Tab-separated table of C-alpha atoms and ligand atoms in Angstrom:
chain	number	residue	atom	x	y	z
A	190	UNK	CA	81.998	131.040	102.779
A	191	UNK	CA	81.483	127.619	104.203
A	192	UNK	CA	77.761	128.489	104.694
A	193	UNK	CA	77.815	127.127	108.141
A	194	UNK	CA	79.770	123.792	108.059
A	195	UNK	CA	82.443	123.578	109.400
A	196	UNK	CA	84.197	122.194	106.012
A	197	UNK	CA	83.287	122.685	102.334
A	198	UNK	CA	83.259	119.066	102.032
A	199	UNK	CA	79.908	118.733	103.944
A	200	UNK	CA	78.612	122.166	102.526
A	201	UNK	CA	79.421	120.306	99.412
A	202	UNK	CA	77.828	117.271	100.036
A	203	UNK	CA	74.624	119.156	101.035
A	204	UNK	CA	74.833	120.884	98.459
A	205	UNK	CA	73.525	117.974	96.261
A	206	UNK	CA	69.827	118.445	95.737
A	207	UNK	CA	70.759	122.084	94.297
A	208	UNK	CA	73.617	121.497	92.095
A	209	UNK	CA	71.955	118.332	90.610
A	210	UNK	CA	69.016	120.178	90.269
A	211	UNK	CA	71.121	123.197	88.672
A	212	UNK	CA	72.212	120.302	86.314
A	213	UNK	CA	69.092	119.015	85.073
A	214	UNK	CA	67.573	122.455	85.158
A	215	UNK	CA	66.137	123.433	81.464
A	216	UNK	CA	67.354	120.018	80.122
A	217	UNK	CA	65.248	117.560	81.702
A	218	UNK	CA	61.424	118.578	80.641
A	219	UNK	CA	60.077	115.742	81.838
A	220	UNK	CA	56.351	116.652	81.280
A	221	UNK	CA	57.074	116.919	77.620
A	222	UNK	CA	59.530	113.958	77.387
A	223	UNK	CA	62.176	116.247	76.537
A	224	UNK	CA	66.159	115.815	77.335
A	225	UNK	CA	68.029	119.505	75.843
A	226	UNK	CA	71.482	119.194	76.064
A	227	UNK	CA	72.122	122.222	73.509
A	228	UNK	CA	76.457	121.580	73.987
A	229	UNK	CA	76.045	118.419	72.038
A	230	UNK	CA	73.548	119.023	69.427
A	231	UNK	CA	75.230	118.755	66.649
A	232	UNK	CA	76.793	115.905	67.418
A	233	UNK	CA	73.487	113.752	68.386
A	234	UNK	CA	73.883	111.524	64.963
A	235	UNK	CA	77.168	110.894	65.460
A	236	UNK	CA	76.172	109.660	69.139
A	237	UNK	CA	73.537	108.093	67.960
A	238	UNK	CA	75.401	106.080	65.273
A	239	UNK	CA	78.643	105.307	67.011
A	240	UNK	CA	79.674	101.759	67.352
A	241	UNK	CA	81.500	102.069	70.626
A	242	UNK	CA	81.879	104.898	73.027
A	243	UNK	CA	85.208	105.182	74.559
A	244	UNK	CA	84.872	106.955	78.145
A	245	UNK	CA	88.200	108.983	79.520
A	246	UNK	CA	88.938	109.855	83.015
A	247	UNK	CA	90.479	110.124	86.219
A	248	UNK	CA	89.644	109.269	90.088
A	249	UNK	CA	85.907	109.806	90.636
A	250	UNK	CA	85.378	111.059	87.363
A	251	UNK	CA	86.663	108.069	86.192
A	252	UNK	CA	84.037	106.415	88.359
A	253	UNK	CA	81.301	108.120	87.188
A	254	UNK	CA	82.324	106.620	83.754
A	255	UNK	CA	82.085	103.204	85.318
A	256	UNK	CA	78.395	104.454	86.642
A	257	UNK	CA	77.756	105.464	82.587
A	258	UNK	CA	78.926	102.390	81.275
A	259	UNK	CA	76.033	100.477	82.713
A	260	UNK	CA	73.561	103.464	81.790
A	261	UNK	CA	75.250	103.230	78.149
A	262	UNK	CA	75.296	99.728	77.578
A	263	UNK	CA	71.554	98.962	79.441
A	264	UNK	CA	69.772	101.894	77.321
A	265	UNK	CA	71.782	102.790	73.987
A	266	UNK	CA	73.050	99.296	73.280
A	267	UNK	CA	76.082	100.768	72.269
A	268	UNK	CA	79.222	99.029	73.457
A	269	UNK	CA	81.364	100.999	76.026
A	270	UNK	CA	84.986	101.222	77.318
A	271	UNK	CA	86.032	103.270	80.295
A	272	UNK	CA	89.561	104.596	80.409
A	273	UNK	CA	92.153	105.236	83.415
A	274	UNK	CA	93.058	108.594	80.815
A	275	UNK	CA	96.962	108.112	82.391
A	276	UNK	CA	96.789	104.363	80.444
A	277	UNK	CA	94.828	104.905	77.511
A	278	UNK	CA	97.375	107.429	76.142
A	279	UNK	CA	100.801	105.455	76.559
A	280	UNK	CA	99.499	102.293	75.374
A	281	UNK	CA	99.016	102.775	71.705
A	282	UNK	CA	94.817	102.962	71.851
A	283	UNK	CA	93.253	101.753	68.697
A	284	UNK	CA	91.151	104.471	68.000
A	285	UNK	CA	89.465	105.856	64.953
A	286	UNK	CA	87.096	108.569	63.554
A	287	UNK	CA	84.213	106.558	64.022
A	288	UNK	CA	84.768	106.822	67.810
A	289	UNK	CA	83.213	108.917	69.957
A	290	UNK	CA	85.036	109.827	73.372
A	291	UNK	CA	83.414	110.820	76.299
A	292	UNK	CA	86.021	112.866	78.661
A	293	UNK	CA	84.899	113.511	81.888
A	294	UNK	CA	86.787	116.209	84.523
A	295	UNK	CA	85.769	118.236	86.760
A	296	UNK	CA	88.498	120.879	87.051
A	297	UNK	CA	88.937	120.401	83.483
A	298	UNK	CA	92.499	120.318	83.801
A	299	UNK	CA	93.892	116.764	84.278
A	300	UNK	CA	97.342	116.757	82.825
A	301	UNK	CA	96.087	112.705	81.762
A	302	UNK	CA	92.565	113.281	80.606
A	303	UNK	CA	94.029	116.406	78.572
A	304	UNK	CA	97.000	114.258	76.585
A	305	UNK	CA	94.403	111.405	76.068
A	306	UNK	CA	92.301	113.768	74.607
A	307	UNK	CA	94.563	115.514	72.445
A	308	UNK	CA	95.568	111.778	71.122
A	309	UNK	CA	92.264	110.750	70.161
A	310	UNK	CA	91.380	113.309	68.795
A	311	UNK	CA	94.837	113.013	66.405
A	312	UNK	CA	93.474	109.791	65.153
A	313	UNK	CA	90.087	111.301	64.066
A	314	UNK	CA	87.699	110.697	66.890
A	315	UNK	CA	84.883	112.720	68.249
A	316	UNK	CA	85.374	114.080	71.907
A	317	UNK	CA	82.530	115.433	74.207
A	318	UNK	CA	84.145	116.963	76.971
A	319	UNK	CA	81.705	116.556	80.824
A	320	UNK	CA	83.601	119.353	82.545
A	321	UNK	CA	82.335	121.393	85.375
A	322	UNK	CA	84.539	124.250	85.547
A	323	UNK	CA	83.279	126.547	82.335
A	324	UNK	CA	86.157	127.515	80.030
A	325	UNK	CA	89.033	125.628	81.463
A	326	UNK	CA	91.404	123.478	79.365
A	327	UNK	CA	89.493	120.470	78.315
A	328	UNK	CA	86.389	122.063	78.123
A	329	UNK	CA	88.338	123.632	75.354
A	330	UNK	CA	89.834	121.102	73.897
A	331	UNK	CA	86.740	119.168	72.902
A	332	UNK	CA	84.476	118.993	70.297
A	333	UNK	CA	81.297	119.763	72.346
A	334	UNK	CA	80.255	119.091	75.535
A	335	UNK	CA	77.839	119.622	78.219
A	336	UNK	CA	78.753	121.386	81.685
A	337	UNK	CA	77.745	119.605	84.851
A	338	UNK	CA	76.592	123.355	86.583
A	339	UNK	CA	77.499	121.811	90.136
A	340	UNK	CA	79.290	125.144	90.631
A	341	UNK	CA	83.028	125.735	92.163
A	342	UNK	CA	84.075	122.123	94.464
A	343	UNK	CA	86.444	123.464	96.881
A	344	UNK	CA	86.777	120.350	98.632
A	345	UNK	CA	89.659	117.963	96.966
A	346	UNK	CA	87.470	114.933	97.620
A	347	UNK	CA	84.817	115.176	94.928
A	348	UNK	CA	81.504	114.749	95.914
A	349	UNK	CA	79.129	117.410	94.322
A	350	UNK	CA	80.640	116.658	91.058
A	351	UNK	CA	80.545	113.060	91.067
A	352	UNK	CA	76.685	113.651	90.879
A	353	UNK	CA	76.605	115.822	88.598
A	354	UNK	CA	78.646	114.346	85.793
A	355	UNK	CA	75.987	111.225	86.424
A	356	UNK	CA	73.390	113.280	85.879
A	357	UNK	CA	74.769	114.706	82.541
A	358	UNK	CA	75.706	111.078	81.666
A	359	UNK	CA	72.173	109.593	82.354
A	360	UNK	CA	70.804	112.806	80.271
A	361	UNK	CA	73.065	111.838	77.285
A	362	UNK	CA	72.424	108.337	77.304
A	363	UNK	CA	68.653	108.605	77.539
A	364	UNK	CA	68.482	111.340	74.726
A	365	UNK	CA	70.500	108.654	72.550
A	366	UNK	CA	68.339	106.090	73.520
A	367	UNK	CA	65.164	107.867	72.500
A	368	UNK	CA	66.535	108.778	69.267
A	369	UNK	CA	67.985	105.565	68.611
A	370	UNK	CA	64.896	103.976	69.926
A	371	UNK	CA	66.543	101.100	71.902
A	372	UNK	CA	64.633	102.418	74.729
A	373	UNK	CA	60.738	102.240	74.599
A	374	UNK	CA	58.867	105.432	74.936
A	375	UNK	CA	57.054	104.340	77.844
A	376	UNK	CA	60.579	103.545	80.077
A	377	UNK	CA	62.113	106.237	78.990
A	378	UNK	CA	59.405	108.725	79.980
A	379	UNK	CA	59.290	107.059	83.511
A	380	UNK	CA	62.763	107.638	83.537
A	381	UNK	CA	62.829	110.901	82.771
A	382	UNK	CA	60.157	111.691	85.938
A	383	UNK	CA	62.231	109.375	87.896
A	384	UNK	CA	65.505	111.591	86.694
A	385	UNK	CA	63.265	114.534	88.291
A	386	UNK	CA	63.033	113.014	91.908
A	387	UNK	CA	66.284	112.418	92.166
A	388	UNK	CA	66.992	116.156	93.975
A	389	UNK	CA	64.007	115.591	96.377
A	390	UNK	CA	65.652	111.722	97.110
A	391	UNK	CA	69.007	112.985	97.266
A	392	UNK	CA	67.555	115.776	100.124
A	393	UNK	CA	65.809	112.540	101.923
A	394	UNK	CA	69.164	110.443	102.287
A	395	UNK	CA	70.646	113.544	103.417
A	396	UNK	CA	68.906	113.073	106.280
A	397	UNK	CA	70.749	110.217	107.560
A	398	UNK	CA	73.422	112.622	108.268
A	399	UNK	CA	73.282	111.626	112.194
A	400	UNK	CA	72.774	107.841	111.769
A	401	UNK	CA	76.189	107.732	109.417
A	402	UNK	CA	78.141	109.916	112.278
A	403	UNK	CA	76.862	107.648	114.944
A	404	UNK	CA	78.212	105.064	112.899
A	405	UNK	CA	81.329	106.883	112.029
A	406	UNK	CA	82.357	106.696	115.718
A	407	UNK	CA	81.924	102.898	115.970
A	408	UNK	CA	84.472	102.220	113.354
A	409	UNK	CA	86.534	105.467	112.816
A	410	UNK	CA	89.693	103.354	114.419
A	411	UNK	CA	89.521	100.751	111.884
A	412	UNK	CA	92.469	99.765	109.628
A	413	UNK	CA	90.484	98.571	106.772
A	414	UNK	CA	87.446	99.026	104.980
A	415	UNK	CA	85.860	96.719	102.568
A	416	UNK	CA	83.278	98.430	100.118
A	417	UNK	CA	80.693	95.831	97.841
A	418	UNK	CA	78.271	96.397	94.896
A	419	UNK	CA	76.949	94.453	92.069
A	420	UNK	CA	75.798	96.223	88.627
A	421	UNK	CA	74.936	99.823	88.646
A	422	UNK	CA	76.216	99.421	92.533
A	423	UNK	CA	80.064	98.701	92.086
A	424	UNK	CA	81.128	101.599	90.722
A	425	UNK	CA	79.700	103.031	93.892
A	426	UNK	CA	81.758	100.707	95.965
A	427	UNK	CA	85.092	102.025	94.285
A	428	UNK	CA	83.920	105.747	94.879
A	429	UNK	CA	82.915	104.626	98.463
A	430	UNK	CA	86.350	103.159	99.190
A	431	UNK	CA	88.294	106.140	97.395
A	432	UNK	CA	86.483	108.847	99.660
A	433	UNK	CA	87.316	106.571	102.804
A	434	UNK	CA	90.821	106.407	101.821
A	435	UNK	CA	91.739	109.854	100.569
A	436	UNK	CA	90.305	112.038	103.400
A	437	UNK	CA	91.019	109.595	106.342
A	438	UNK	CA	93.703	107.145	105.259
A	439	UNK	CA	92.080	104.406	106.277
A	440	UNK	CA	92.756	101.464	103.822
A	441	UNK	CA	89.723	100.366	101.646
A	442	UNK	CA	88.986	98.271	98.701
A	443	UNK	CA	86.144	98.328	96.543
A	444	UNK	CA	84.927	95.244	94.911
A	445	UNK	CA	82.329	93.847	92.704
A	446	UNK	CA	80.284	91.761	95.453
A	447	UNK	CA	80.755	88.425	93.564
A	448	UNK	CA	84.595	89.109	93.211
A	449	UNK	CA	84.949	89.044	96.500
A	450	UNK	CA	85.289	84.499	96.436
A	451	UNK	CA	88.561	85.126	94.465
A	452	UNK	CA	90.107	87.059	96.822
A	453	UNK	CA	88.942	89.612	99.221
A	454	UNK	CA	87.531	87.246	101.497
A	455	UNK	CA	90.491	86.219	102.655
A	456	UNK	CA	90.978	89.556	104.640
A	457	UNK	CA	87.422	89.128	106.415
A	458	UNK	CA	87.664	88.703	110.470
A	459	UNK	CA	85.413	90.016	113.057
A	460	UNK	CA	87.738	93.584	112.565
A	461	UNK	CA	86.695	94.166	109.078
A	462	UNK	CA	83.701	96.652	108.053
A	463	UNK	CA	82.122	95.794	105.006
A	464	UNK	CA	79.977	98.537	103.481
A	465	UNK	CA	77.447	96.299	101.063
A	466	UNK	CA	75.775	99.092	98.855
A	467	UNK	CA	72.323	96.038	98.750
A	468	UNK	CA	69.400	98.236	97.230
A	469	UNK	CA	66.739	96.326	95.605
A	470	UNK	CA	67.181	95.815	92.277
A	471	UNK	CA	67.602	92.857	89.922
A	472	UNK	CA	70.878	91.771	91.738
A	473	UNK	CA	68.877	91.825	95.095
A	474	UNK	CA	69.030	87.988	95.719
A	475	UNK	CA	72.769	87.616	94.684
A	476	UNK	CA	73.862	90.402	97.077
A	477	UNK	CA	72.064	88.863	99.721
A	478	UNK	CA	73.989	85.518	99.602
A	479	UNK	CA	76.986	87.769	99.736
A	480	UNK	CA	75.946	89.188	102.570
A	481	UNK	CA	75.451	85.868	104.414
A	482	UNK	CA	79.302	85.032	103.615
A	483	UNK	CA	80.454	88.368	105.391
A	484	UNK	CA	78.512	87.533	108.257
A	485	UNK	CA	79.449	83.504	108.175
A	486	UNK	CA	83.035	85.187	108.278
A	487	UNK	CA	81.922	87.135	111.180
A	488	UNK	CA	82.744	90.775	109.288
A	489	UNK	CA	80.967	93.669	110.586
A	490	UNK	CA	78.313	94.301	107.909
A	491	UNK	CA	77.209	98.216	107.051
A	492	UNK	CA	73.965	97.836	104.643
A	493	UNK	CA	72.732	100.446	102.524
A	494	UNK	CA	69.533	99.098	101.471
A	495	UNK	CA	66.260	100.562	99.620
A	496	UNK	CA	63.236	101.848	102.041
A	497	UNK	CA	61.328	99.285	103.716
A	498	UNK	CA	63.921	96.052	102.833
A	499	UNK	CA	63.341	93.550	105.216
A	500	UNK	CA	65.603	90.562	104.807
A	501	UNK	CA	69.031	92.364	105.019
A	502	UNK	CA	68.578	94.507	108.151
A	503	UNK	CA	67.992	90.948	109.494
A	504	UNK	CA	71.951	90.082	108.921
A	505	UNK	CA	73.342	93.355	108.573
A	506	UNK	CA	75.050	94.886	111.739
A	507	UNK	CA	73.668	98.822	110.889
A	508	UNK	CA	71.101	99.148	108.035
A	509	UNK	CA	71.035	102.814	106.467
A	510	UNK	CA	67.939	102.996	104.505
A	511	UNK	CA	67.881	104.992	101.018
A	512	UNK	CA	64.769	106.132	98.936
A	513	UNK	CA	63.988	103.547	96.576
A	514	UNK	CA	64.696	104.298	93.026
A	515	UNK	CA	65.539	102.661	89.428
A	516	UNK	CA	68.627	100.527	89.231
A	517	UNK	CA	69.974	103.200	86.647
A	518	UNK	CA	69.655	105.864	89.261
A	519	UNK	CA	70.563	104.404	92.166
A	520	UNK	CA	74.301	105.137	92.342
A	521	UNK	CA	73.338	109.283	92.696
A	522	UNK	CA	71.467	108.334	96.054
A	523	UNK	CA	73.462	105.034	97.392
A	524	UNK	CA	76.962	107.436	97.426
A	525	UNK	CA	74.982	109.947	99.558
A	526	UNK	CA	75.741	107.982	102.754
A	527	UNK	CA	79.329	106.764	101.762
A	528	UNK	CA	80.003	110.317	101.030
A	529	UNK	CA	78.768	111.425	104.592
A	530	UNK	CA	80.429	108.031	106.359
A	531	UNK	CA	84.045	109.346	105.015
A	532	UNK	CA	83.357	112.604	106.334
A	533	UNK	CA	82.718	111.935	109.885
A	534	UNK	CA	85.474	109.268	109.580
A	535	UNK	CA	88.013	111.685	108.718
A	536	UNK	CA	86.618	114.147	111.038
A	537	UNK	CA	86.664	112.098	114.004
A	538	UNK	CA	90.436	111.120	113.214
A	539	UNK	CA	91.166	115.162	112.755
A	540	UNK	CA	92.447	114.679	109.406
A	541	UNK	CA	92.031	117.722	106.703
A	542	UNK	CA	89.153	117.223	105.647
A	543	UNK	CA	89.071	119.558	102.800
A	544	UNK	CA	92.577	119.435	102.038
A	545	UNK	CA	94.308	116.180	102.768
A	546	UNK	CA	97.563	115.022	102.326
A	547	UNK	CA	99.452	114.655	99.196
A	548	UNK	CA	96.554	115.472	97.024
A	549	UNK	CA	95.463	118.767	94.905
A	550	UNK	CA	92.645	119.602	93.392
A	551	UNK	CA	93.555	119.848	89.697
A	552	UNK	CA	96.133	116.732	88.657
A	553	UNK	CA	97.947	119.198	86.064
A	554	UNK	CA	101.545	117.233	86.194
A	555	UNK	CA	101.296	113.343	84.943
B	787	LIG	C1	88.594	112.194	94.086
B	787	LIG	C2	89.432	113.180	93.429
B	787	LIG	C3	90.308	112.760	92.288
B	787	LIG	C4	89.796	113.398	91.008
B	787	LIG	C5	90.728	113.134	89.833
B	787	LIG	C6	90.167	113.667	88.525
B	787	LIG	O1	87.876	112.722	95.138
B	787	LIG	O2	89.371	114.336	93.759
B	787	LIG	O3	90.360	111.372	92.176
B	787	LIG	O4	88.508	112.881	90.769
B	787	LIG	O5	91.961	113.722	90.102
B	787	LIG	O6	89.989	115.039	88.586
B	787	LIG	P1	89.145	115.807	87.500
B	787	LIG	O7	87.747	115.324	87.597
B	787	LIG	O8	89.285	117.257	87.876
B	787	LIG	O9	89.749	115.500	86.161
């Protein structure tokens, strides 16, 4: 059942070139510049013409709303807000019928995400439900929707899913942006073929499997973690820091890179791993600098950087080198090796892996 690992998380984890491909699979016809997500097609104008998008989640799902904020924002121009679901509904939302909501789950069953849902959509708004398990409760509950296809996560940390629900994301914002046409036709066909690599660069980080446990066994006794990204790349640092923390207990933060002056810094000593997620991409230089002040600090730096970077592995303490790929796209590579680093973490502390404390799978009680 576990395929040969020794814990569904990994089997999980490897599974990633498949079950994104099994997401983009018939949707993503690159050649012809097609996106078909057939869930949502009657709701395309509405998506199209929507002045704000509210996004609704929990835990990594709510992170993968972070990761479609940017995609949102960058290539449909249309303003975003991403949701703890557990807030949005006891706060008195102002929310309309010319809102569309995005709810993203991947059990489909999150007591929160469920009740926000059920409010919004009692004040008139559109929900599209990103649910991987087919015919569960908020799949129901929606309007229309598009399944992720990452097949059953048996795992409570979320990792197969995670990519997924990008991958429907990025395949809902680009459609939008073509028929909107705040994306040229040229980007968003080079998107679309970069969309298709991602399996075959997702299978090629993979590969680092060994470097991350060798580095897993360096710092598997520390207290704290530190986790840093800029743009597309933060949202990654949260999910990096949340894996850490649920299947190993090891305390770790995620912060936007340039947050870290207000704050965070303060906890940096010569104990202190920082994982910088410092792929090249139009926040290159600034991550850089923020590098430099980890180091000044004397914190032990992790680097996940693009293939070929020279001028981090220079400061960094380990460099793990990713495929390079769009900004956009990034996050479904860079969490490859956080994903794997958590693993052999937890492993090497002989925590339940697949089924750690005080968590479940599906959040059904608020
Ligand atoms: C993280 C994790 C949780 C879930 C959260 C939402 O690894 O498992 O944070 O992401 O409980 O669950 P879904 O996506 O099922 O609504």
């Amino acid at each position: 059942e576990k395929g040969g690992y020794d814990h569904f998380m990994l089997k999980e984890i490897f599974e990633q070139p498949k079950s994104i491909g099994d997401c983009l699979r018939g949707r993503l016809q690159a050649k012809e510049g097609k996106l078909v997500l057939g869930g949502i097609f009657d709701y395309v104008t509405k998506m199209v013409n929507a002045e704000r998008i509210l996004i609704i989640a929990c835990g990594t799902s709510w992170h993968a709303g972070l990761v479609a904020e940017y995609i949102f924002e960058e290539f449909c121009r249309i303003p975003v807000e991403v949701e703890y679901a557990s807030e949005f509904r006891y706060r008195n939302p102002i929310v309309n019928e010319k809102d569309v909501v995005i709810a993203i789950s991947q059990s489909g069953e999150t007591a929160d995400t469920l009740a926000a849902i059920e409010l919004a959509k009692s004040k008139g708004a559109t929900i599209i439900g990103v649910c991987n398990v087919v015919g569960s409760s908020i799949a129901r509950a929606t309007h229309a929707g598009s399944y992720t296809h990452a097949g059953p996560e048996i795992g409570v940390a979320s990792t197969k899913a995670f990519t997924a629900q990008i991958s429907v994301l990025t395949m809902m914002a680009l459609m939008i942006a073509e028929k909107k046409g705040s994306l040229s036709e040229s980007k968003y066909r080079a998107l679309l073929f970069e969309l298709e690599s991602v399996p075959d660069k997702v299978a090629k980080a993979l590969l680092l499997n060994d470097q991350l446990e060798e580095i897993a066994k360096v710092f598997k006794d520390a207290r704290n973690f530190l986790y840093l990204g800029r743009g597309f790349n933060f949202p990654v640092a949260l999910e990096g820091a949340l894996k850490l923390k649920e299947i190993s207990y090891i305390h770790a933060e995620g912060y936007p890179a340039a947050e870290m002056k207000h704050g965070p810094i303060a906890l940096i000593d010569e104990e202190m791993p920082v994982v910088v997620i410092a792929t090249k991409d139009s926040s290159y230089e600034k991550i850089v600098s923020n590098v430099q002040e980890v180091k000044a600090r004397k914190g032990k730096v992790i680097a996940v950087v693009s293939e070929g970077d020279t001028e981090i592995p220079k400061m960094a303490d380990y460099v793990i080198e990713v495929p390079h790929i769009s900004d956009a796209l990034m996050p479904l590579i860079a969490v490859i090796p956080l994903q794997l680093l958590s693993y052999h973490i937890a492993v090497m502390r002989g925590c339940n892996v697949d089924q750690p404390r005080n968590l479940a799978k599906s959040v059904t009680v608020e």
